[in-house]
mmCIF file of C-alpha atoms in Angstrom:
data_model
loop_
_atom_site.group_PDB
_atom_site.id
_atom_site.type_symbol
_atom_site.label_atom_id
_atom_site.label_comp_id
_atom_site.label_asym_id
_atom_site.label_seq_id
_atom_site.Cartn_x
_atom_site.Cartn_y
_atom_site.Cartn_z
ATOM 1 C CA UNK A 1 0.000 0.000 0.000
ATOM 2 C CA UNK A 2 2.635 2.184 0.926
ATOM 3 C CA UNK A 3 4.594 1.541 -2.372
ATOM 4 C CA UNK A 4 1.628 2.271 -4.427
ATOM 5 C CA UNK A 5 1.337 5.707 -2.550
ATOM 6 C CA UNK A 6 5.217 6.348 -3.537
ATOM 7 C CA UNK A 7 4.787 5.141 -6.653
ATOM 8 C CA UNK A 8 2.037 7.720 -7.214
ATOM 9 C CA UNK A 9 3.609 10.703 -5.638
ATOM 10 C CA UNK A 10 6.958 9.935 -8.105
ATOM 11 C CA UNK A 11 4.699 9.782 -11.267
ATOM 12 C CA UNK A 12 2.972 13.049 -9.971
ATOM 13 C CA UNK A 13 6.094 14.867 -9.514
ATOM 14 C CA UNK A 14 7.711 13.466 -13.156
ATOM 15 C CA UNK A 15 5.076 14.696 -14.610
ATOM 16 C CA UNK A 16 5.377 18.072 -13.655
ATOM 17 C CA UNK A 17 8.699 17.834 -14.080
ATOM 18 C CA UNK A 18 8.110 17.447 -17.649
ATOM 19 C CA UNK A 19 5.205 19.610 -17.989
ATOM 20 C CA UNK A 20 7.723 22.482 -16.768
ATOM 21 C CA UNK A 21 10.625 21.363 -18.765
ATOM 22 C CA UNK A 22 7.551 21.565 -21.606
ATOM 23 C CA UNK A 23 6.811 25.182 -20.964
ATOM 24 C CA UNK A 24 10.154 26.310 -20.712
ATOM 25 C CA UNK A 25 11.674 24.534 -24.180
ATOM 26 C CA UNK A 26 8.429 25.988 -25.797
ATOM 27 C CA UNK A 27 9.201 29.894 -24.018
ATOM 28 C CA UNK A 28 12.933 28.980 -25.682
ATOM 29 C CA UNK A 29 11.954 27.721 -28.788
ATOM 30 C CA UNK A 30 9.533 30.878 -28.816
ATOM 31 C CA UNK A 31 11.977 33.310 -28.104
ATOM 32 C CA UNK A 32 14.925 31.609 -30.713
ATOM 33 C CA UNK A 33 11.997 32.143 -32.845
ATOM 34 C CA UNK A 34 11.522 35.583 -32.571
ATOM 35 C CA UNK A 35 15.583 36.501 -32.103
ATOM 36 C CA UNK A 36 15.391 34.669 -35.656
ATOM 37 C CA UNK A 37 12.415 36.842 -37.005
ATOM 38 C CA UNK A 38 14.179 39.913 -35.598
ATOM 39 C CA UNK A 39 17.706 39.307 -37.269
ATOM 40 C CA UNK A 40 15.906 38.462 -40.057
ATOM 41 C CA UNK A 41 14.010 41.309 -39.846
ATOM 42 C CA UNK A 42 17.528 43.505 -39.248
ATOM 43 C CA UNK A 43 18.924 41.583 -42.232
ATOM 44 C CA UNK A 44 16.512 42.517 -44.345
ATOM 45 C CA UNK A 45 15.973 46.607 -43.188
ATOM 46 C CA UNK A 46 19.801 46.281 -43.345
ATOM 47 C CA UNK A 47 19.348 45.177 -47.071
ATOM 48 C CA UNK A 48 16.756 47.604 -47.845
ATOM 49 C CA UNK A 49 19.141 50.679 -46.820
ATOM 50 C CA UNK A 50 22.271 49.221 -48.869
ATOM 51 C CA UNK A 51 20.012 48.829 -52.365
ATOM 52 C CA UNK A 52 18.793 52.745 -51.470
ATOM 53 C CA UNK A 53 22.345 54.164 -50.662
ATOM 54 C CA UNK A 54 23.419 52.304 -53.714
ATOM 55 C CA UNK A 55 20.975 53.428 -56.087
ATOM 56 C CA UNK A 56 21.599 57.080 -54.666
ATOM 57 C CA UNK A 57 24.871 56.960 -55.091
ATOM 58 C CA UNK A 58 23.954 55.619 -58.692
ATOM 59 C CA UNK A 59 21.657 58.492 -59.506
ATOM 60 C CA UNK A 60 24.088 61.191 -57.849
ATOM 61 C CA UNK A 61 27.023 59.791 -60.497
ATOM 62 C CA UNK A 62 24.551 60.335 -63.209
ATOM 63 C CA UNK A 63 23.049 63.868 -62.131
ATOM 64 C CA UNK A 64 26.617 64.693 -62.109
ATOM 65 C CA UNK A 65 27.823 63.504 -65.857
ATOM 66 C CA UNK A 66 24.823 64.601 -67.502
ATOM 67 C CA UNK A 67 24.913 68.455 -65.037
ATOM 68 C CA UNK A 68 28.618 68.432 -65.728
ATOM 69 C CA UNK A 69 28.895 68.572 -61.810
ATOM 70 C CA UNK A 70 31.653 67.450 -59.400
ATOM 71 C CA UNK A 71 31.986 67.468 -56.016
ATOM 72 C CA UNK A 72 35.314 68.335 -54.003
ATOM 73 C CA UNK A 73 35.589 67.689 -50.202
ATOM 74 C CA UNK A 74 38.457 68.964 -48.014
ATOM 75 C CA UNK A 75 38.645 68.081 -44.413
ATOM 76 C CA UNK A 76 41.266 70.294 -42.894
ATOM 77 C CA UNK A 77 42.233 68.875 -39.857
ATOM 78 C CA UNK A 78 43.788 65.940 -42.166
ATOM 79 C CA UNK A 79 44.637 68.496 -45.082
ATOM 80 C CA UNK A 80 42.758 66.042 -47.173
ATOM 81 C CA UNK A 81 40.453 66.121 -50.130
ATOM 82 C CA UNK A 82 38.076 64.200 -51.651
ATOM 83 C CA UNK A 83 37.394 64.056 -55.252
ATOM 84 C CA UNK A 84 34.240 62.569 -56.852
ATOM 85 C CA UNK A 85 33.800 61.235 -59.878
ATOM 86 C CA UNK A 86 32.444 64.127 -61.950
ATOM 87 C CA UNK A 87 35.163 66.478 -60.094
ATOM 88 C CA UNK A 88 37.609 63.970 -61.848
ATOM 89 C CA UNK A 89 35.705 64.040 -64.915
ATOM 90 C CA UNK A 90 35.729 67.709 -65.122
ATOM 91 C CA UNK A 91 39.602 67.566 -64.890
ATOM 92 C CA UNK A 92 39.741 64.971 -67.983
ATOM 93 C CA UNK A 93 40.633 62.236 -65.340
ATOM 94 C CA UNK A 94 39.099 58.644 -65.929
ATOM 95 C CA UNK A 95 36.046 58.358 -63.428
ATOM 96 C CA UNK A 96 37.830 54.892 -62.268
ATOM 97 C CA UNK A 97 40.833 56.033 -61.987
ATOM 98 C CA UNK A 98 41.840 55.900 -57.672
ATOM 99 C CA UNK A 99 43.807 59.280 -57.042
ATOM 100 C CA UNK A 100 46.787 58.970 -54.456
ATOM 101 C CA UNK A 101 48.819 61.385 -52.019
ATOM 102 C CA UNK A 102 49.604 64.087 -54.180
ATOM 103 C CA UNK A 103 47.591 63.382 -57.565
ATOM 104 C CA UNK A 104 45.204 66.144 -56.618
ATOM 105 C CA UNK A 105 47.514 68.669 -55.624
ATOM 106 C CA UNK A 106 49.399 68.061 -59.388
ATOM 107 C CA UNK A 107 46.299 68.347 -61.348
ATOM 108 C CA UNK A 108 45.491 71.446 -59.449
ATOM 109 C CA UNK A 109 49.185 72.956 -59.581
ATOM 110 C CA UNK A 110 48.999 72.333 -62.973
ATOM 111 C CA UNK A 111 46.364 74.765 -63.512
ATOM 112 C CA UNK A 112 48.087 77.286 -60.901
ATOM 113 C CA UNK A 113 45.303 76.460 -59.089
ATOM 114 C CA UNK A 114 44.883 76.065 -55.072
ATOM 115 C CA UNK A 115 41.010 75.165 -54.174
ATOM 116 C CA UNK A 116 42.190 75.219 -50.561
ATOM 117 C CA UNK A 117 43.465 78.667 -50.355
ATOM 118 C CA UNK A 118 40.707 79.744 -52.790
ATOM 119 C CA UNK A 119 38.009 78.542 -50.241
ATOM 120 C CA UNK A 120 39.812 78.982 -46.902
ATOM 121 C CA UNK A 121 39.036 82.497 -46.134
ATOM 122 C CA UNK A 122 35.259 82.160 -47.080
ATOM 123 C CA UNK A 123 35.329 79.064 -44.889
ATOM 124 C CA UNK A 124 36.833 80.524 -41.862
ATOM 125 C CA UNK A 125 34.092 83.311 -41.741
ATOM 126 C CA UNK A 126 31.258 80.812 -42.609
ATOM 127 C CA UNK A 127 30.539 82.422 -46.406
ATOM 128 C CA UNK A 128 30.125 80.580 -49.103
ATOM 129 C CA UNK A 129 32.886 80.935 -52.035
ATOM 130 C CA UNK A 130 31.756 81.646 -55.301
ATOM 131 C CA UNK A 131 34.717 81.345 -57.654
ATOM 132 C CA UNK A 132 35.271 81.204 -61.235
ATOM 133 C CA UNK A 133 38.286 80.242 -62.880
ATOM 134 C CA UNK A 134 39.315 77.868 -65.878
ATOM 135 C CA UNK A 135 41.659 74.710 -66.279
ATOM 136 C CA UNK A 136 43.546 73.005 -68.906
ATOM 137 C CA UNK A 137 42.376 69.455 -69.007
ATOM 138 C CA UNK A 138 44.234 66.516 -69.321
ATOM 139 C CA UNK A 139 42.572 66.168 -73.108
ATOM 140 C CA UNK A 140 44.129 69.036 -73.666
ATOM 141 C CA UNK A 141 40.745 71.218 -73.589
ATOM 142 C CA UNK A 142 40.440 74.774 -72.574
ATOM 143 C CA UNK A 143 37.941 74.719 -69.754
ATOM 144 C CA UNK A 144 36.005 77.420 -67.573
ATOM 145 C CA UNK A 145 34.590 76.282 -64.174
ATOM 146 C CA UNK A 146 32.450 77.537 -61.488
ATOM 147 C CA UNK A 147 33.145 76.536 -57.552
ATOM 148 C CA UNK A 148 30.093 77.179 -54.765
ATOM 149 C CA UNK A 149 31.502 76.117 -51.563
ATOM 150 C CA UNK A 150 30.569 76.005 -47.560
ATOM 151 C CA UNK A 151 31.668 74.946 -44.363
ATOM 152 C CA UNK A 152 30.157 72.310 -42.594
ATOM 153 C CA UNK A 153 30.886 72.119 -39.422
ATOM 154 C CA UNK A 154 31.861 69.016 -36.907
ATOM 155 C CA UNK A 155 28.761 66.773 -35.556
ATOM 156 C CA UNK A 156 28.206 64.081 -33.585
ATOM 157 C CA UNK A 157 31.984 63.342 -33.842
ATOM 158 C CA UNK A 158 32.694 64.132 -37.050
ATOM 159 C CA UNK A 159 35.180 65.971 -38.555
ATOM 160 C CA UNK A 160 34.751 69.476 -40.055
ATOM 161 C CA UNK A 161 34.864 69.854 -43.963
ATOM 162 C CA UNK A 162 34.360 72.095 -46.825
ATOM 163 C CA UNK A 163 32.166 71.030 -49.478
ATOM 164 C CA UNK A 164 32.419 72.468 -53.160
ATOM 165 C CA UNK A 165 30.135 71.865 -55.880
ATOM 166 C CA UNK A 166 32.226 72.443 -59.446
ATOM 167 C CA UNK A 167 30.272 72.693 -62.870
ATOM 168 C CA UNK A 168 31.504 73.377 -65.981
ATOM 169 C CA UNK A 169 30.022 76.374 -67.850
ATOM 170 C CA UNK A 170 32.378 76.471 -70.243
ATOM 171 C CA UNK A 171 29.451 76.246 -72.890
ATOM 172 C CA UNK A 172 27.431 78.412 -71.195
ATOM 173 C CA UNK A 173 30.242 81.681 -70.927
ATOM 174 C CA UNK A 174 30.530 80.792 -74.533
ATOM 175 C CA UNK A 175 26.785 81.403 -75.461
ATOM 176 C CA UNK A 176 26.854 84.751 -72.817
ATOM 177 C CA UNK A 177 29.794 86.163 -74.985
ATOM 178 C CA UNK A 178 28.447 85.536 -78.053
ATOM 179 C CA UNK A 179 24.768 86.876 -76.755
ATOM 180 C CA UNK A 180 26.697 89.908 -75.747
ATOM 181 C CA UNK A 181 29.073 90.432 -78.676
ATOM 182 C CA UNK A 182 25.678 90.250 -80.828
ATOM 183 C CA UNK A 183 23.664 92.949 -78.367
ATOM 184 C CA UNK A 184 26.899 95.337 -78.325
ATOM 185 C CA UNK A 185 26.873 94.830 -82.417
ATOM 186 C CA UNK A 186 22.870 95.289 -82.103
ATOM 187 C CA UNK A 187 23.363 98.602 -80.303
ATOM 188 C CA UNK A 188 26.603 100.057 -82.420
ATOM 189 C CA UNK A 189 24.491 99.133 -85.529
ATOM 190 C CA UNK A 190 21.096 101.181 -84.259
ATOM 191 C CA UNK A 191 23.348 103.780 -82.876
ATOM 192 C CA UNK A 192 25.150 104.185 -86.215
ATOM 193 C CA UNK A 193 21.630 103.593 -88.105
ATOM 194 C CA UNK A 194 20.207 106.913 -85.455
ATOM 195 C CA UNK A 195 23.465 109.294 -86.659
ATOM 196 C CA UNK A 196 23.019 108.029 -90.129
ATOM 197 C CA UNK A 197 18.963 108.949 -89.799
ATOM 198 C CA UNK A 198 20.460 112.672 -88.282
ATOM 199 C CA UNK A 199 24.032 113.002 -89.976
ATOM 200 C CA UNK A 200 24.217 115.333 -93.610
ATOM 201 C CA UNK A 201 25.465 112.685 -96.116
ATOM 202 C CA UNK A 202 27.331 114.861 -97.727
ATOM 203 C CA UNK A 203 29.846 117.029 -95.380
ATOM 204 C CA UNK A 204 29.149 114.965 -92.114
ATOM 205 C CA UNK A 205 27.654 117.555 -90.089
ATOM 206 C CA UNK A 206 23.651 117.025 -88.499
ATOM 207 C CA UNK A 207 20.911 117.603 -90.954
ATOM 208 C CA UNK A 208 18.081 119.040 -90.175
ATOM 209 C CA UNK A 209 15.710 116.679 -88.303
ATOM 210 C CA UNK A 210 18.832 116.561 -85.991
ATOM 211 C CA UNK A 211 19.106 120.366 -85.598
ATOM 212 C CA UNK A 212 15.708 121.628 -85.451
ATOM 213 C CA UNK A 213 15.213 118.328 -82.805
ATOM 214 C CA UNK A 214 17.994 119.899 -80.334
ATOM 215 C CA UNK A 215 16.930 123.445 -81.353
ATOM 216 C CA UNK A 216 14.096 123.166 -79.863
ATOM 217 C CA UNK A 217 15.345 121.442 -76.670
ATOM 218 C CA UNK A 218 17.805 124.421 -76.425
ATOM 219 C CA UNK A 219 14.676 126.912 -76.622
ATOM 220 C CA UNK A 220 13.479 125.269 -73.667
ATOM 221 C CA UNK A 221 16.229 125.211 -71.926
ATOM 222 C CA UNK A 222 17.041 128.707 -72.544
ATOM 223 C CA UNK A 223 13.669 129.771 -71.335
ATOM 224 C CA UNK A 224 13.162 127.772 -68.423
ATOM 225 C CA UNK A 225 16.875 128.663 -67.078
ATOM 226 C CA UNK A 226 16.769 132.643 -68.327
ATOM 227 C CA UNK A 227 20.545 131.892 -70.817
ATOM 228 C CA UNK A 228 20.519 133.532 -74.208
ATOM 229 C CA UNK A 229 20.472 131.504 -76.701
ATOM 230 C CA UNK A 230 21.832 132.464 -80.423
ATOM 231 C CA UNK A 231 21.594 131.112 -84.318
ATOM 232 C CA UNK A 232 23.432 132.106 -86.739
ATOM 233 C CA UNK A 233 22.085 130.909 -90.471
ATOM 234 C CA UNK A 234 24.319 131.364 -93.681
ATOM 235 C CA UNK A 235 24.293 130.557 -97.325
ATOM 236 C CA UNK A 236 27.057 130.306 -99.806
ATOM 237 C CA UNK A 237 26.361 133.539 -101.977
ATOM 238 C CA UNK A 238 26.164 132.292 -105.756
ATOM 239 C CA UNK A 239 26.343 128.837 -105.504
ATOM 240 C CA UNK A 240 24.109 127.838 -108.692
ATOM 241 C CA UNK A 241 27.283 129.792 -110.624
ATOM 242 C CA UNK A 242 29.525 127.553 -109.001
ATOM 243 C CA UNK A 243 27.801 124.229 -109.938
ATOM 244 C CA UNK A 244 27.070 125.762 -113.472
ATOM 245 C CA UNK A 245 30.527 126.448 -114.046
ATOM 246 C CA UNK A 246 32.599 123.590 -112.368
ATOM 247 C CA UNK A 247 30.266 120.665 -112.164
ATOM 248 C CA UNK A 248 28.275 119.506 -109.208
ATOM 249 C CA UNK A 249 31.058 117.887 -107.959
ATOM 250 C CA UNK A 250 32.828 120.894 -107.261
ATOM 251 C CA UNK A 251 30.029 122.629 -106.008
ATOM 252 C CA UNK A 252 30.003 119.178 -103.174
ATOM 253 C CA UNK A 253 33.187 119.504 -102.486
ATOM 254 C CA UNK A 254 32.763 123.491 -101.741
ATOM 255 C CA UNK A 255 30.037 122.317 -99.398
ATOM 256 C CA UNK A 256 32.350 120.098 -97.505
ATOM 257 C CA UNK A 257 34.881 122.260 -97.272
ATOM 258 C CA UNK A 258 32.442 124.782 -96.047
ATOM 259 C CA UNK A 259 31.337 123.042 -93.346
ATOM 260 C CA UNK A 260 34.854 121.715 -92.156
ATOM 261 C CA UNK A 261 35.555 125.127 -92.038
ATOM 262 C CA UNK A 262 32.651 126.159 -89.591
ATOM 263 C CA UNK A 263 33.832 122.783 -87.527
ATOM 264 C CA UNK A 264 36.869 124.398 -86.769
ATOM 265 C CA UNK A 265 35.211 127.647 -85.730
ATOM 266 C CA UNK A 266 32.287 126.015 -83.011
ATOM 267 C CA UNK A 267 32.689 125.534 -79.377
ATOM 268 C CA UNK A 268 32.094 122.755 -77.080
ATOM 269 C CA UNK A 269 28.481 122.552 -76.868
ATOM 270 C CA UNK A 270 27.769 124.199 -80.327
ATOM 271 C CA UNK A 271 25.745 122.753 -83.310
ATOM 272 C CA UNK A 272 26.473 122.808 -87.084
ATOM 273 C CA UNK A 273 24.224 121.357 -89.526
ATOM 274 C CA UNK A 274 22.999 121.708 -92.975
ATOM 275 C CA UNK A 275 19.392 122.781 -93.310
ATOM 276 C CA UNK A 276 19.504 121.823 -97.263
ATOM 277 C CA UNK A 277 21.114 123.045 -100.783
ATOM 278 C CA UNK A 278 23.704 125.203 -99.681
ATOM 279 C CA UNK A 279 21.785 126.591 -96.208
ATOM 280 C CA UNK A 280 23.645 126.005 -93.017
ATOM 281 C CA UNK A 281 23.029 126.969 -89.619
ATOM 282 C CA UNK A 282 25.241 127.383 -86.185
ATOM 283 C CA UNK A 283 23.718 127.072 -82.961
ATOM 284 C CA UNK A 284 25.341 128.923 -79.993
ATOM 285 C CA UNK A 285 23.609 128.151 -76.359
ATOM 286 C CA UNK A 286 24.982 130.905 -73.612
ATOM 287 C CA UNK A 287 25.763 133.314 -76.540
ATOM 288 C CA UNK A 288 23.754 136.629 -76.788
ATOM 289 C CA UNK A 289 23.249 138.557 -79.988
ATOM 290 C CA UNK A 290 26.577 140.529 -79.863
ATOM 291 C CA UNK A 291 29.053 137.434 -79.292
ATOM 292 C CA UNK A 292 27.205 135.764 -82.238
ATOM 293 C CA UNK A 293 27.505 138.466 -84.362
ATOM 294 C CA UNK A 294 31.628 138.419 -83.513
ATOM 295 C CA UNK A 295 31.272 134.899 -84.188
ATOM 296 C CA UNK A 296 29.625 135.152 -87.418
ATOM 297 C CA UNK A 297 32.176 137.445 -88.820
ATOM 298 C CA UNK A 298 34.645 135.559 -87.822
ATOM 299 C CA UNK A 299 33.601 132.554 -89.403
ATOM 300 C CA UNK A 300 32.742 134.940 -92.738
ATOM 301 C CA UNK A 301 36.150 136.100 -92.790
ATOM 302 C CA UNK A 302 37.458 132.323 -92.376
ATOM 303 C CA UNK A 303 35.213 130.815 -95.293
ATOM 304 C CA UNK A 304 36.415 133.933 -97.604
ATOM 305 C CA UNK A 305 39.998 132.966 -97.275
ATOM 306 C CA UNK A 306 39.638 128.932 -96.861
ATOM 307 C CA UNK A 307 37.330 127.680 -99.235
ATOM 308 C CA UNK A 308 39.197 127.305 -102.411
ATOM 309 C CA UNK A 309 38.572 124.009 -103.929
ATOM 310 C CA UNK A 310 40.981 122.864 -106.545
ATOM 311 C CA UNK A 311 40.259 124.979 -109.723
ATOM 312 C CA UNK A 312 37.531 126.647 -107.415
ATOM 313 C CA UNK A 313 38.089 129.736 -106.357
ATOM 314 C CA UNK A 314 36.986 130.771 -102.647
ATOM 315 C CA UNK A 315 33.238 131.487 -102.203
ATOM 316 C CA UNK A 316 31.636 133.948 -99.537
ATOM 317 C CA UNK A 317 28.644 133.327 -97.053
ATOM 318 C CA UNK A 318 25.364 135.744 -96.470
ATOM 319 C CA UNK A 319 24.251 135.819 -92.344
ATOM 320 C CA UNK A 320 21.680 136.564 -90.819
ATOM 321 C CA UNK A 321 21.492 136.160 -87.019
ATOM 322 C CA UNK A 322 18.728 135.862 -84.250
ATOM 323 C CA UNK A 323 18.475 135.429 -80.475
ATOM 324 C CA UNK A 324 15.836 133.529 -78.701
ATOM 325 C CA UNK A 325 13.444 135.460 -77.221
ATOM 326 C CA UNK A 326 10.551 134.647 -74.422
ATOM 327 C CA UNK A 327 7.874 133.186 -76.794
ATOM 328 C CA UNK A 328 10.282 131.419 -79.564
ATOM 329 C CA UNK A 329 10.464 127.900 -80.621
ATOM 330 C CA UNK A 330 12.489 126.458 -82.368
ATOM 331 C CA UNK A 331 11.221 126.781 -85.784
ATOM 332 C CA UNK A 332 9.943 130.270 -85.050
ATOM 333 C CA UNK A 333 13.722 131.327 -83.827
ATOM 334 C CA UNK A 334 15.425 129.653 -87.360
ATOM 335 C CA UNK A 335 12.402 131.507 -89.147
ATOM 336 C CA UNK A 336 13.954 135.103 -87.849
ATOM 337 C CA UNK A 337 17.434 134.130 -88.604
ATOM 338 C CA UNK A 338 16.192 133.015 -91.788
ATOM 339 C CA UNK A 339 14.827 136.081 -92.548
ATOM 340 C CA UNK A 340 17.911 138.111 -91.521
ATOM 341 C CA UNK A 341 19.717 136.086 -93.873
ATOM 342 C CA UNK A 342 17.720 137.367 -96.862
ATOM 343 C CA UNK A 343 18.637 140.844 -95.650
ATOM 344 C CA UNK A 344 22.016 139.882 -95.754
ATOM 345 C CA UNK A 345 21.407 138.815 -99.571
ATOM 346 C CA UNK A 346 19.458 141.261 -100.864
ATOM 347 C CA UNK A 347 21.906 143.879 -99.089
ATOM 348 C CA UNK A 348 24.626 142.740 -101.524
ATOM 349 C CA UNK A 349 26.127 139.463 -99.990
ATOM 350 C CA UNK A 350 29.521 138.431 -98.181
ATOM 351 C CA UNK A 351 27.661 140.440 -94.555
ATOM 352 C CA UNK A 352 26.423 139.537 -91.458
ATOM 353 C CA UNK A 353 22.461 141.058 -90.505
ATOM 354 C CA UNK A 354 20.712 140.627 -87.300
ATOM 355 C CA UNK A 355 17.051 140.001 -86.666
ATOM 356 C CA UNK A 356 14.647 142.923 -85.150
#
């Protein structure tokens, strides 16, 4: 009886011996199970993050062939840099090619240029550096490059670097020069086109859309800041004779001559143009009536004795002369000096006459 009892009480305690080696091989097995599904799980995140940086990296090489781009890295605590492979692309290098100690200071020497000393002051004040400059490649190719760089400073144990972004705008300066060569062409052109539109074919001087344009601004001036204002009109006396007896192109060349000759007389500020035929006119701001009359014989006395042409013989000038007064304009104040012209003429030529 008693041996059944022990019997009973080992059997009771086997079995929950087993029961509890049971429940803690299945908490084990449970928990190899999940340390599996986690380092799986790691494995696979871990996986994940590689193909990503990878296929970054991938698309940042190809952003920077088809941009032209390079990057350049210099860490200066080491005095190293960094090139990638567009920065060695840029230089003609071969993207594969693994620079050593001293490759990238030889490239750069080559060029007489020093990215380190170029950057370093920006970098010490926190600017960025915004540099151009151009290289000789290893192709031999004339290059022109543009640097953008900034100073990143040290975190989370890291080291402090400067980080440049390169491109190559070679093309690009090329197209600005050329745009600009063409608008610098475009304005000479209009601007020669404009004194073309104002200039007397003939002797050089303005015409007369130029002179009765600034005649007029003179007026206004004159009035509104209370300076005299002068014109002094002439006209070669007997010209038809002239070009009746010794061709029109002698009567031209009398014009010319004419006019150089009044050139030589005018003062900084003064007009001379041809109003048409053998008319001329000289404006004189800041002159009143009796300095333009001194002025006008002057230049009378000066065409007598310089005009001769060749077989031409010198020619004289009729003037008339007229001062602006308080309710001219410009047409109104050539009209009087036209008219004392006239009286110059019909008073028996080679004189000077003054408007009422």
């Amino acid at each position: 009886m008693i041996e059944g009892v022990y019997t009973s009480v080992l059997l009771v305690i086997a079995g929950a011996l087993a029961l509890g080696f049971a429940i803690l091989a299945a908490r084990l097995f449970h928990a190899l199970g999940r340390h599996r599904r986690v380092h799986n799980l790691a494995s696979a995140l871990a996986r994940r993050r590689a193909r990503r940086l990878s296929e970054t990296l991938r698309l940042f090489r190809m952003a920077e062939q088809i941009a032209d781009l390079g990057v350049w890295q210099y860490y200066p605590d080491e005095d190293r840099q960094e090139w990638s492979d567009g920065m060695k692309r840029l230089f003609g290098v071969d993207p594969g090619e693994i620079l050593v100690d001293g490759d990238v200071e030889t490239l750069l020497a080559a060029n007489d240029v020093d990215l380190v000393e170029l950057v370093s002051e920006d970098a010490r004040t926190g600017e960025p550096s915004v540099l151009d400059f151009s290289i000789l490649r290893l192709d031999g190719q004339q290059r022109e490059l543009t640097l953008n760089a900034l100073r990143l400073p040290a975190r989370e144990g890291g080291e402090a670097r400067v980080v440049a972004v390169l491109m190559d705008v070679t093309d690009q300066r090329r197209r600005e020069r050329s745009l600009r060569k063409s608008r610098e062409i475009a304005l000479l052109e209009a601007q020669r086109a404009k004194e073309m539109a104002e200039t007397d074919a003939l002797t050089g001087i303005a015409n007369r859309r130029r002179v009765m344009v600034q005649l007029d601004r003179l007026v206004m001036q004159s009035r509104r800041e209370g300076t005299p204002l002068s014109l002094i009109a002439f006209d070669v006396d007997h010209f038809k004779r002239v070009n009746d007896t010794y061709g029109h192109l002698a009567g031209d060349e009398v014009l010319r001559r004419i006019a150089a000759i009044t050139r030589e007389q005018v003062r900084e500020g003064d007009i001379v143009g041809r109003m048409g035929g053998e008319e001329f006119v000289w404006v004189l701001p800041g002159a009143n009536l009796e300095l333009a009359r001194v002025a006008a014989d002057r230049l009378r006395l000066a065409i007598a004795a310089g005009s001769a042409s060749g077989e031409v013989p010198p020619v004289t000038v009729s003037i008339g002369i007229a001062s602006a007064l308080s309710g001219d304009t410009g047409l109104s104040l050539f009209g009087r000096a036209d008219e004392a012209l006239y009286d110059a003429k019909n008073a028996g030529r080679n004189t000077v006459r003054m408007a009422a």
